[in-house]
Amino acid sequence: MQPGEVDLRPLSARSVVLSLLLGAHPAEMPVKDLVRAVESFGVGGSTLRAALSRMVTAGDLRRADAVYGLSDRLLARQRRQDDAVHPRTRAWSGDWEMVVITATGRGASERAELRARLTVLRLAELREGVWLRPANLLRALPDDLDTVAQRYTARPDRPGPELAAALWPLGGWAAESRALLAHVAGADRPADRLTGFAAVVRHLLTDPVLPPGLLPPHWPGAELRAAYADYQRELADTVPQDHLGA
């Protein structure tokens, strides 16, 4: 995908259910409410019930009587999504988090899994085995990282904005954000809006959440989050109030 393009994915019954439940707190809903909620997205009752059965079998959902909720794996995804939409930050002192990989002899799949974990933690790789980010997030790194890495606090000599631009594709992220904002502003049908805002959430998961002084001018992160918050309020007209979270 080129910078400025919108990453839209086909809208299936599964994706509709996941989008609704990932936005609900608690992340569960009686089947009668799901049937009502998915109608506006073009998903019929029989299609929904077939999708729910497959999702339970696949471990996406758990079922208790007639109530469906997210599995533990997808509850972890919901927490990541909530953090992406409402990141918890603190004033930046100029310190950077640094993680240096010390483990050796790991296979390709283990290395790929570790890279994915560090990326989810919003760290970026300066060079092989050395990962950085500004220490402005209100979160602790997982203790089990100590088995494969050493953690440090650093003050790089390189100017912060220059280093941030080298670590993250900030221009491309901003361009895609503006394309998403334009897309959802022009989407009228419920299905088109759901597809667009699902792409918004995926994009927010890749926001490095940098301190303002390290960002390019007119950074669209806050605007994208505000648009999604407005959409969640819009969904309140579709999903019962006691099942839709912020």
Coordinates of C-alpha atoms in Angstrom, one line a residue:
M1 CA 0.0 0.0 0.0
Q2 CA 1.3 3.4 -1.0
P3 CA 1.4 6.4 1.5
G4 CA -2.0 8.1 1.5
E5 CA -4.0 5.0 0.4
V6 CA -6.7 3.6 2.7
D7 CA -6.4 0.0 3.9
L8 CA -9.9 -1.3 3.6
R9 CA -10.8 -4.9 4.2
P10 CA -14.0 -6.7 3.1
L11 CA -16.8 -6.5 5.6
S12 CA -17.8 -10.1 6.7
A13 CA -20.2 -11.2 9.4
R14 CA -17.2 -12.1 11.5
S15 CA -15.7 -8.6 11.1
V16 CA -19.0 -6.9 12.0
V17 CA -19.3 -9.0 15.2
L18 CA -15.7 -8.4 16.2
S19 CA -16.0 -4.6 15.5
L20 CA -19.1 -4.4 17.7
L21 CA -17.7 -6.5 20.5
L22 CA -14.2 -4.9 20.5
G23 CA -16.0 -1.6 21.1
A24 CA -18.2 -2.9 23.8
H25 CA -17.4 -2.8 27.6
P26 CA -18.0 -5.4 28.8
A27 CA -17.1 -7.2 25.5
E28 CA -20.2 -9.4 25.4
M29 CA -23.7 -9.2 24.0
P30 CA -26.8 -11.4 24.0
V31 CA -27.5 -12.9 20.6
K32 CA -30.9 -11.0 20.3
D33 CA -29.0 -7.7 20.6
L34 CA -26.4 -8.9 18.1
V35 CA -29.1 -9.8 15.6
R36 CA -30.6 -6.3 15.9
A37 CA -27.2 -4.6 15.8
V38 CA -25.8 -6.3 12.6
E39 CA -29.0 -5.7 10.6
S40 CA -27.9 -2.2 9.6
F41 CA -24.6 -3.6 8.2
G42 CA -26.4 -6.0 5.9
V43 CA -25.9 -9.2 7.9
G44 CA -29.0 -11.4 8.3
G45 CA -29.9 -13.5 11.3
S46 CA -29.0 -16.9 9.8
T47 CA -25.7 -15.6 8.5
L48 CA -24.9 -14.2 11.9
R49 CA -25.7 -17.4 13.7
A50 CA -23.5 -19.4 11.4
A51 CA -20.7 -16.9 11.9
L52 CA -21.1 -17.1 15.7
S53 CA -20.8 -20.8 15.6
R54 CA -17.6 -20.7 13.6
M55 CA -16.1 -18.1 15.8
V56 CA -16.8 -20.1 19.0
T57 CA -15.2 -23.2 17.3
A58 CA -12.2 -21.1 16.3
G59 CA -11.7 -19.7 19.8
D60 CA -12.6 -16.1 18.9
L61 CA -15.7 -16.1 21.1
R62 CA -17.0 -17.8 24.3
R63 CA -20.6 -18.5 24.8
A64 CA -22.6 -18.6 28.0
D65 CA -26.2 -19.4 27.5
A66 CA -27.3 -16.9 24.8
V67 CA -24.6 -14.4 25.5
Y68 CA -21.4 -14.2 23.3
G69 CA -18.2 -12.5 24.5
L70 CA -14.7 -12.1 23.3
S71 CA -12.2 -14.9 24.1
D72 CA -9.1 -14.1 26.3
R73 CA -7.0 -13.7 23.2
L74 CA -9.3 -11.1 21.8
L75 CA -9.8 -9.4 25.1
A76 CA -6.0 -8.7 25.0
R77 CA -6.6 -7.3 21.5
Q78 CA -9.3 -5.1 22.9
R79 CA -7.0 -3.7 25.5
R80 CA -4.4 -2.9 22.8
Q81 CA -7.2 -1.2 20.8
D82 CA -8.3 0.8 23.8
D83 CA -4.7 1.9 24.5
A84 CA -4.4 2.9 20.8
V85 CA -7.6 5.0 20.9
H86 CA -6.8 6.5 24.4
P87 CA -3.1 6.3 24.9
R88 CA -1.8 7.0 28.4
T89 CA 1.1 9.5 28.3
R90 CA 3.1 11.6 30.7
A91 CA 5.2 14.7 30.2
W92 CA 8.4 13.9 28.4
S93 CA 11.7 14.6 30.3
G94 CA 13.9 13.9 27.3
D95 CA 14.7 10.3 28.3
W96 CA 14.4 7.4 25.9
E97 CA 13.6 3.8 26.6
M98 CA 16.2 1.4 25.1
V99 CA 15.9 -2.3 24.9
V100 CA 19.0 -4.3 23.7
I101 CA 18.4 -7.9 22.7
T102 CA 20.9 -10.1 24.4
A103 CA 19.5 -13.6 23.8
T104 CA 21.3 -15.7 21.1
G105 CA 20.5 -18.9 19.2
R106 CA 16.8 -18.2 18.7
G107 CA 15.0 -19.5 15.7
A108 CA 13.4 -17.3 13.0
S109 CA 9.9 -17.7 14.4
E110 CA 11.1 -16.6 17.9
R111 CA 12.9 -13.6 16.5
A112 CA 9.8 -12.6 14.5
E113 CA 7.6 -13.0 17.6
L114 CA 9.9 -10.8 19.7
R115 CA 10.0 -8.1 16.9
A116 CA 6.2 -8.1 16.8
R117 CA 6.0 -7.8 20.6
L118 CA 8.4 -4.9 20.7
T119 CA 6.5 -3.2 17.8
V120 CA 3.2 -3.5 19.8
L121 CA 5.0 -1.8 22.7
R122 CA 5.6 1.1 20.3
L123 CA 9.4 0.6 20.2
A124 CA 11.3 1.0 17.0
E125 CA 14.5 -0.7 15.9
L126 CA 17.5 1.7 15.6
R127 CA 19.7 -1.1 14.4
E128 CA 19.6 -4.9 14.7
G129 CA 18.9 -5.8 18.3
V130 CA 18.6 -2.2 19.6
W131 CA 15.1 -0.7 20.1
L132 CA 14.1 2.8 21.2
R133 CA 11.3 5.1 22.0
P134 CA 10.8 8.3 24.0
A135 CA 9.9 7.5 27.6
N136 CA 6.5 9.3 27.5
L137 CA 4.1 6.4 27.8
L138 CA 2.5 5.5 31.1
R139 CA 3.2 1.8 30.9
A140 CA 5.8 -0.7 32.1
L141 CA 7.6 -3.1 29.8
P142 CA 6.8 -6.7 30.5
D143 CA 9.0 -8.4 33.1
D144 CA 9.6 -11.4 30.8
L145 CA 11.6 -9.3 28.4
D146 CA 14.4 -9.6 30.9
T147 CA 15.0 -13.1 29.8
V148 CA 16.0 -12.0 26.3
A149 CA 17.0 -8.3 26.6
Q150 CA 18.5 -5.6 28.8
R151 CA 16.6 -2.4 29.4
Y152 CA 18.2 1.0 29.7
T153 CA 17.3 4.7 30.0
A154 CA 19.1 6.7 27.3
R155 CA 19.7 10.3 26.2
P156 CA 20.8 10.0 22.5
D157 CA 23.1 12.7 21.2
R158 CA 21.1 12.8 17.9
P159 CA 18.4 15.5 17.9
G160 CA 15.0 14.1 19.0
P161 CA 13.0 15.0 15.9
E162 CA 15.7 13.7 13.6
L163 CA 15.9 10.4 15.4
A164 CA 12.1 10.0 15.5
A165 CA 11.9 10.6 11.8
A166 CA 14.5 7.9 11.2
L167 CA 12.8 5.4 13.5
W168 CA 9.2 5.8 12.2
P169 CA 7.7 6.6 8.8
L170 CA 5.9 9.7 10.2
G171 CA 5.1 11.3 6.8
G172 CA 3.5 8.1 5.5
W173 CA 1.5 7.6 8.7
A174 CA 0.2 11.2 8.6
A175 CA -0.7 10.8 4.9
E176 CA -2.7 7.7 5.5
S177 CA -4.4 9.3 8.5
R178 CA -5.6 12.2 6.3
A179 CA -6.8 9.7 3.7
L180 CA -8.8 7.8 6.3
L181 CA -10.3 11.0 7.6
A182 CA -11.4 12.0 4.1
H183 CA -12.8 8.5 3.5
V184 CA -14.9 8.3 6.7
A185 CA -16.1 11.9 6.2
G186 CA -17.5 10.8 2.8
A187 CA -18.9 7.4 3.8
D188 CA -22.7 7.4 4.2
R189 CA -23.8 3.8 4.4
P190 CA -23.4 2.1 7.8
A191 CA -21.4 -0.8 6.3
D192 CA -19.0 1.7 4.6
R193 CA -18.5 3.6 7.8
L194 CA -17.9 0.5 9.8
T195 CA -15.3 -0.6 7.3
G196 CA -13.6 2.8 7.3
F197 CA -13.5 3.0 11.1
A198 CA -12.1 -0.5 11.4
A199 CA -9.3 0.7 9.2
V200 CA -8.9 3.8 11.5
V201 CA -8.5 1.5 14.5
R202 CA -5.9 -0.6 12.8
H203 CA -4.0 2.5 11.8
L204 CA -4.1 3.9 15.4
L205 CA -2.5 0.7 16.6
T206 CA 0.6 1.8 14.6
D207 CA 0.8 5.4 15.9
P208 CA 4.1 5.7 17.8
V209 CA 2.4 8.2 20.2
L210 CA 5.4 10.5 20.3
P211 CA 5.8 13.7 22.4
P212 CA 4.5 16.8 20.6
G213 CA 8.1 18.2 20.2
L214 CA 9.1 15.2 18.1
L215 CA 6.2 15.2 15.7
P216 CA 6.0 16.9 12.3
P217 CA 3.7 20.0 12.1
H218 CA -0.1 19.4 11.8
W219 CA 0.1 15.8 13.1
P220 CA -3.3 14.2 12.6
G221 CA -3.3 11.7 15.5
A222 CA -5.6 13.6 17.8
E223 CA -8.0 14.4 14.9
L224 CA -8.2 10.7 14.0
R225 CA -8.9 9.7 17.6
A226 CA -11.6 12.3 17.9
A227 CA -13.2 11.0 14.7
Y228 CA -13.3 7.5 16.1
A229 CA -14.7 8.7 19.4
D230 CA -17.5 10.4 17.5
Y231 CA -18.2 7.2 15.6
Q232 CA -18.5 5.2 18.8
R233 CA -21.2 7.6 19.9
E234 CA -22.8 7.1 16.6
L235 CA -22.8 3.3 17.1
A236 CA -24.7 3.9 20.4
D237 CA -27.8 4.2 18.2
T238 CA -27.2 0.7 16.8
V239 CA -25.9 -1.1 19.9
P240 CA -27.7 -1.2 23.2
Q241 CA -26.3 1.5 25.4
D242 CA -25.3 -0.8 28.2
H243 CA -23.1 -2.8 25.8
L244 CA -21.2 -0.1 24.1
G245 CA -18.0 1.2 25.7
A246 CA -16.0 4.3 25.1

